[in-house]
Short mmCIF file of C-alpha atoms and ligand atoms in Angstrom, two decimals:
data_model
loop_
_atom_site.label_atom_id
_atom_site.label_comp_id
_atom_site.label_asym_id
_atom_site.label_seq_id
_atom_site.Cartn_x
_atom_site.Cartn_y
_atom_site.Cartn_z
CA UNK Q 1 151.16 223.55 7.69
CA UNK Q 2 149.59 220.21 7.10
CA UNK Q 3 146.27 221.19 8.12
CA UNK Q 4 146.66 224.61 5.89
CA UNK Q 5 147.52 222.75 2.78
CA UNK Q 6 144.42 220.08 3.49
CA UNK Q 7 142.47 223.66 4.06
CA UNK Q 8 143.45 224.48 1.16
CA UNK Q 9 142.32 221.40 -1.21
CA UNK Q 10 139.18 220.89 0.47
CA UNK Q 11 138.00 224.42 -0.69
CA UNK Q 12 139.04 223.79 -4.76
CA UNK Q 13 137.59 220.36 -4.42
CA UNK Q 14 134.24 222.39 -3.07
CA UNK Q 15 134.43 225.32 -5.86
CA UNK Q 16 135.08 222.67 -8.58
CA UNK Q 17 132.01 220.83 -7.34
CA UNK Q 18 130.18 224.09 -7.06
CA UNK Q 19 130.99 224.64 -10.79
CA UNK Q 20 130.23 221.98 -12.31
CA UNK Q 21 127.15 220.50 -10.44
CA UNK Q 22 125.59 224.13 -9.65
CA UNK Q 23 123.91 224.87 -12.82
CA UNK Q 24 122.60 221.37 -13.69
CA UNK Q 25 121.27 221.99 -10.02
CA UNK Q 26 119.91 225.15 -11.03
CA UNK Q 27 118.57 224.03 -14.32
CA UNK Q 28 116.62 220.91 -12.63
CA UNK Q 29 114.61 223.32 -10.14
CA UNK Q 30 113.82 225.29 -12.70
CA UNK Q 31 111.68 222.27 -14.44
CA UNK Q 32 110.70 221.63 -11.23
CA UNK Q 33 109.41 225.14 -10.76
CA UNK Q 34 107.80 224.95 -14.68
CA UNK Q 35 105.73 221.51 -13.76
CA UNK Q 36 104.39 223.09 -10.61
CA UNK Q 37 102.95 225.83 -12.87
CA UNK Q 38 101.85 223.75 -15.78
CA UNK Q 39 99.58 221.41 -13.29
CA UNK Q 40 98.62 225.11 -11.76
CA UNK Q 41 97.59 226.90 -14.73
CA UNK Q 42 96.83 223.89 -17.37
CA UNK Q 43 95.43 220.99 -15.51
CA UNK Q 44 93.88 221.75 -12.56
CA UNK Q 45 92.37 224.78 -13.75
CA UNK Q 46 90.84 222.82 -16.46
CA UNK Q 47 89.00 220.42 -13.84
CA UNK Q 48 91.75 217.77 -12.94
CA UNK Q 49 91.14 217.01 -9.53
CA UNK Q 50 92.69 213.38 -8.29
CA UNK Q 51 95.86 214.29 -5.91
CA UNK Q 52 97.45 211.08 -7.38
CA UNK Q 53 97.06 212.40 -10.79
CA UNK Q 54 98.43 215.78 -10.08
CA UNK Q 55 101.27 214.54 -8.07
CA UNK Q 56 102.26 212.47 -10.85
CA UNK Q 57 101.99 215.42 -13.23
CA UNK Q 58 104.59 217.23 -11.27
CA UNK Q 59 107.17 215.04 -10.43
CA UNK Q 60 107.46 213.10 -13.89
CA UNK Q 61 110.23 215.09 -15.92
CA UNK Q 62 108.57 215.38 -18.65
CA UNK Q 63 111.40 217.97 -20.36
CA UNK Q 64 113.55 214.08 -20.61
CA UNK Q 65 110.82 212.60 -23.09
CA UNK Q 66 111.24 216.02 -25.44
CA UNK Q 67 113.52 215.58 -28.07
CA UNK Q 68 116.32 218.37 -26.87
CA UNK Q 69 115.94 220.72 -29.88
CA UNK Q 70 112.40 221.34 -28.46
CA UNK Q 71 113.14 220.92 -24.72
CA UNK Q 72 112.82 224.65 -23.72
CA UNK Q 73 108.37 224.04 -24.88
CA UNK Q 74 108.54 220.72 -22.56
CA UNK Q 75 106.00 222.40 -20.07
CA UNK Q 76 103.99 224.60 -22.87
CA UNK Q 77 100.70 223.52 -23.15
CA UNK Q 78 100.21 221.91 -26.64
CA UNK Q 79 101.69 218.57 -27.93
CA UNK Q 80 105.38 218.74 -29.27
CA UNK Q 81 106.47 216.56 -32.53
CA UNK Q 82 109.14 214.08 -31.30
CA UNK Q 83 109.86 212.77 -34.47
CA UNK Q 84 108.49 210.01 -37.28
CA UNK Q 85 105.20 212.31 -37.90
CA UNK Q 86 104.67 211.45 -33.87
CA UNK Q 87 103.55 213.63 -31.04
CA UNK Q 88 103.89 213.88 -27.76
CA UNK Q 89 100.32 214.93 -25.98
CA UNK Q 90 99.15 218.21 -24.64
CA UNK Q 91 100.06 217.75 -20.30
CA UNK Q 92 96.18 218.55 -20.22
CA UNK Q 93 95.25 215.60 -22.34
CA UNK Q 94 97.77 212.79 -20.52
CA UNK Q 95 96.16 214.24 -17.40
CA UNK Q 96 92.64 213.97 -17.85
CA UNK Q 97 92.80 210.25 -20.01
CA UNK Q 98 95.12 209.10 -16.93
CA UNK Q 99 92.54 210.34 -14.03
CA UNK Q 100 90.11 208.72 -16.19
CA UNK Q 101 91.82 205.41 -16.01
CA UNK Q 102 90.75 205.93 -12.08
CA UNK Q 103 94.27 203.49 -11.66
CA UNK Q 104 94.85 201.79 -8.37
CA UNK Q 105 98.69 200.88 -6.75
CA UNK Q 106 97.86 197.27 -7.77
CA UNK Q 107 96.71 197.72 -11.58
CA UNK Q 108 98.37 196.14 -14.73
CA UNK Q 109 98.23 198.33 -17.68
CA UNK Q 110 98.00 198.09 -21.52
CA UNK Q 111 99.32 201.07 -23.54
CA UNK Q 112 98.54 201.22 -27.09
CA UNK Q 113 101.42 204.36 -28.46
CA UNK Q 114 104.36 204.55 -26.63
CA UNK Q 115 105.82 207.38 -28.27
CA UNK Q 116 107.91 209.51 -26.25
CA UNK Q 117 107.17 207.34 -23.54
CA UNK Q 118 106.26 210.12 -21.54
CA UNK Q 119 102.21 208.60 -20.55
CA UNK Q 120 104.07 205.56 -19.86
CA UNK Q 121 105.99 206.96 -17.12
CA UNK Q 122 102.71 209.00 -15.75
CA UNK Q 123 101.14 205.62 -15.55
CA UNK Q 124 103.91 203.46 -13.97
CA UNK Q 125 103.56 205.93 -11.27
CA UNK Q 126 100.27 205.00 -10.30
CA UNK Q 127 100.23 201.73 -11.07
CA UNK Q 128 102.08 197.88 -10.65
CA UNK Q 129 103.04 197.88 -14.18
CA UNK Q 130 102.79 198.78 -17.45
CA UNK Q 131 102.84 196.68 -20.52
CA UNK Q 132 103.36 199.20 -23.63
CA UNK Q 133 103.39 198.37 -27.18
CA UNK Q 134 105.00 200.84 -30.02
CA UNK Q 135 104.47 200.58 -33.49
CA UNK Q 136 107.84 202.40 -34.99
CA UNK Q 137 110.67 200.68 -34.20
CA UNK Q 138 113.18 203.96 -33.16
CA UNK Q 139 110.17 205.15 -30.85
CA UNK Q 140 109.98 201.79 -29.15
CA UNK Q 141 114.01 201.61 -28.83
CA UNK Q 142 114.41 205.69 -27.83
CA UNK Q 143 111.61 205.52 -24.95
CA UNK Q 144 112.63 201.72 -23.58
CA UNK Q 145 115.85 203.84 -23.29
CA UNK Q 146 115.00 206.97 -21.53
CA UNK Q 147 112.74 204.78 -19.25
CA UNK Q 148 115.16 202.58 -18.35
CA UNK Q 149 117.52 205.86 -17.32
CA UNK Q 150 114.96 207.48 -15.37
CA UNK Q 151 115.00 203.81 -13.53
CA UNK Q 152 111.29 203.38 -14.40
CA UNK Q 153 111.38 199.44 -13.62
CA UNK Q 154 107.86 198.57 -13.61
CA UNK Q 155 107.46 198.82 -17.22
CA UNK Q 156 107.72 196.78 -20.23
CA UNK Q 157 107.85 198.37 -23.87
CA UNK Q 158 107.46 196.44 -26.90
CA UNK Q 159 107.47 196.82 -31.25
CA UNK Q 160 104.53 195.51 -32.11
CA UNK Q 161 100.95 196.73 -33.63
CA UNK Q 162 98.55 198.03 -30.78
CA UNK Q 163 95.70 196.39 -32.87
CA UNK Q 164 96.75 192.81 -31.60
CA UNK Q 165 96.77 193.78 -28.29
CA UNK Q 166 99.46 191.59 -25.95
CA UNK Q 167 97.44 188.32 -25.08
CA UNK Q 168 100.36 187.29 -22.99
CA UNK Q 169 99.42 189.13 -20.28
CA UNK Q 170 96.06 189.68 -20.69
CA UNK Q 171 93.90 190.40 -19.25
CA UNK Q 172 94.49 193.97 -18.04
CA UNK Q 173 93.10 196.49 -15.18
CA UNK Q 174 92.93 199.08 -17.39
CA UNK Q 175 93.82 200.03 -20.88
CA UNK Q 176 94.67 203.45 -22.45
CA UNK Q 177 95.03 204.21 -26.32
CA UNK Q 178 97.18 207.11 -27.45
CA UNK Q 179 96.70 207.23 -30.99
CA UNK Q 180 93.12 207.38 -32.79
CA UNK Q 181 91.38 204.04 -34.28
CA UNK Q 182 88.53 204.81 -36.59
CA UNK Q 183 86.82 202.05 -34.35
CA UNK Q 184 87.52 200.54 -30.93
CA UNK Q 185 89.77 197.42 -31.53
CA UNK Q 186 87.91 194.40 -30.54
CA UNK Q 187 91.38 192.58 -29.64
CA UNK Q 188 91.74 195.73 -27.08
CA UNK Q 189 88.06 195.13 -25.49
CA UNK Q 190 88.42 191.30 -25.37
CA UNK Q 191 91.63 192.08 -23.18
CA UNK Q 192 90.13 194.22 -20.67
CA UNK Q 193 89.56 192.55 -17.01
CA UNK Q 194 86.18 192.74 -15.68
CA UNK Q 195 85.66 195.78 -13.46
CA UNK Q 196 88.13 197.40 -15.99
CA UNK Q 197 88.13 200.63 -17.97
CA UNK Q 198 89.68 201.62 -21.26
CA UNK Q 199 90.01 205.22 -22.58
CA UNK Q 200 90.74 205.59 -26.38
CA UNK Q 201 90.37 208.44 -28.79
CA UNK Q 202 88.51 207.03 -31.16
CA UNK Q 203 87.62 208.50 -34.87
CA UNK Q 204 88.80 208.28 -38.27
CA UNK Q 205 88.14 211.84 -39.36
CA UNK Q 206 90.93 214.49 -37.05
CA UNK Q 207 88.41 217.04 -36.86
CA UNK Q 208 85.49 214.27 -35.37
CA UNK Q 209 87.40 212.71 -32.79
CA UNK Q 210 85.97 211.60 -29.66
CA UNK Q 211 87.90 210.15 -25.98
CA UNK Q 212 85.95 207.03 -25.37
CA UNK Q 213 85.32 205.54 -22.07
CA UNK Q 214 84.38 201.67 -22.21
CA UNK Q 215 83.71 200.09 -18.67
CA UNK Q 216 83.55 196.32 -18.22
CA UNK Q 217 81.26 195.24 -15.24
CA UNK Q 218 81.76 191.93 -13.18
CA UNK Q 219 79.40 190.10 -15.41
CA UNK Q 220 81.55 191.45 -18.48
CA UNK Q 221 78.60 193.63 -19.76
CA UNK Q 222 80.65 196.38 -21.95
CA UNK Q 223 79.26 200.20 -21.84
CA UNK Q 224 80.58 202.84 -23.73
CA UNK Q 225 80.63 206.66 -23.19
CA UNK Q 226 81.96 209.53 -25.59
CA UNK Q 227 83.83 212.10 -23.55
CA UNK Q 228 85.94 214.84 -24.56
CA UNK Q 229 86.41 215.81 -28.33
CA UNK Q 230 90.17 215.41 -29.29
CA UNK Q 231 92.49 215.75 -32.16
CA UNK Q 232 95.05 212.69 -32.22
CA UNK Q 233 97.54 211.00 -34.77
CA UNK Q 234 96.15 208.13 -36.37
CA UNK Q 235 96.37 204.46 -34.78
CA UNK Q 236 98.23 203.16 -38.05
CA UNK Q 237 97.70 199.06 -39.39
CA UNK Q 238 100.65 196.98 -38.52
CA UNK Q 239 100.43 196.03 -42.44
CA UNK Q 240 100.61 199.99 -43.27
CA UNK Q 241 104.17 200.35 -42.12
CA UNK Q 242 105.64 197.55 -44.15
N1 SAH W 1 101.53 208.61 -25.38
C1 SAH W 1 102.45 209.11 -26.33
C2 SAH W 1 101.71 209.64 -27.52
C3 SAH W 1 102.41 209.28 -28.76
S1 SAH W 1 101.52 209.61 -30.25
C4 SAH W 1 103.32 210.19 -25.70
O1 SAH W 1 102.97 210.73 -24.65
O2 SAH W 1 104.39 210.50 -26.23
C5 SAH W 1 100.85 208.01 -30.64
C6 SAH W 1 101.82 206.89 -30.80
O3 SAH W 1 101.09 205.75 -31.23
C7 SAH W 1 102.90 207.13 -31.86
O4 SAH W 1 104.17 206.93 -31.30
C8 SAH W 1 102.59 206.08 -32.93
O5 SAH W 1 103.73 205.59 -33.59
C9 SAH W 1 101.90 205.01 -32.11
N2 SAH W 1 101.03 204.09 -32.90
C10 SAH W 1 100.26 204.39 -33.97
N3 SAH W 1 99.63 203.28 -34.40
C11 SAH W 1 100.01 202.27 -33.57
C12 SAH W 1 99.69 200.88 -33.50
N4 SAH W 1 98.87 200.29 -34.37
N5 SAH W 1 100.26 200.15 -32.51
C13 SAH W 1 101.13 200.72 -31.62
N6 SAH W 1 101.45 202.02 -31.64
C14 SAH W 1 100.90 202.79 -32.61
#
């Protein structure tokens, strides 16, 4: 009798757990599924070829840095607004600037935008850490948030104006802008380790935008090469925002 009645609770504790952890299951495989398709069809199709890169591409949920009005276009392949005139890139675009970056397991890295704080988490997958700096405050709070839910712990988000740079820990392995200067910031350049690389959209028309590619060499002889032409939101003056 006992054993029937123990039978018998075991089974509703197993089709309550069914019900309600089945279709958040359900729902997580199928963004699974969707990021295994967008780095099919978006980024390695367009030329993406590091295994690191693509790895990363897939397995950071990017549908949790999408505001959740939007959430169902997290894997389309075009930026998304996430608020304050902000954007969160095109998978294509945080793809290619990150296998630019060419990062290593032991790199430290300067982000310039945090915005959704989706690149952020790209990077702190391939890298020691990341050192991020975001210009509007509710960005800055909202992704220090979701990044601290998805346990990203090798990461460190702060308001401040990307312009500046963050001498504190300078200088860094590598350093990627994700909004446009009209000019590379000096500040930026100054920080950059030798042997380092920086990638920056740089332009101050939209329509004559151009990913840059500085490289520092042991000596700390600075090249530059234009890459890619790109379309990205403006890097904005800390003194603009006041
Ligand atoms: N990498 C981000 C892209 C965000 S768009 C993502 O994947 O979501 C660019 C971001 O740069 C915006 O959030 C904007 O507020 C921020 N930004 C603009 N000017 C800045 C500045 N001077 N310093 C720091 N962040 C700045």
């Amino acid at each position: 009798m006992l054993g029937r009645i123990l039978l018998g609770c075991a089974v509703v504790v197993a089709i309550a757990l069914a019900v309600l952890t089945g279709p958040a299951q359900s729902q997580r495989e199928g963004w699974d599924s969707q990021r295994v398709r967008m780095v099919r069809q978006q980024i390695e199709a367009r030329g993406v070829r590091d295994p690191r890169v693509l790895e990363a591409m897939r397995t950071v949920r990017r549908e949790q840095f999408v505001p959740e009005s939007i959430r169902t276009y997290a894997a389309s392949d075009s930026p998304l607004p996430i608020g304050f005139e902000q954007t969160i890139s095109q998978p294509y675009i945080v793809a290619y600037m990150t296998e630019m970056l060419a990062l290593d397991s032991d790199h430290r890295v300067l982000e310039i935008g945090t915005g959704s704080g989706y690149q952020t988490a790209v990077l702190a997958t391939l890298c020691d850490h990341v050192y991020s700096i975001e210009i509007v405050p509710e960005l800055a709070e909202r992704s220090a948030k979701i990044l601290q839910e998805l346990d990203y712990r090798n990461v460190s988000v702060r308001l401040g104006d990307g312009y500046l740079g963050w001498p504190e820990h300078a200088p860094y392995d590598r350093i990627i802008v994700t909004a446009a200067p009209p000019q590379l910031p000096q500040a930026l350049v100054d920080q950059l380790a030798t042997q380092g690389r920086l990638v920056a959209p740089v332009g101050r028309n939209p329509d004559a935008q151009k990913i840059v590619l500085v490289t520092k060499d042991a000596r700390g002889n600075v090249r530059q090469q234009d890459q890619l032409p790109v379309r990205f939101v403006p890097m904005v003056r800390g003194t603009d925002r006041r």
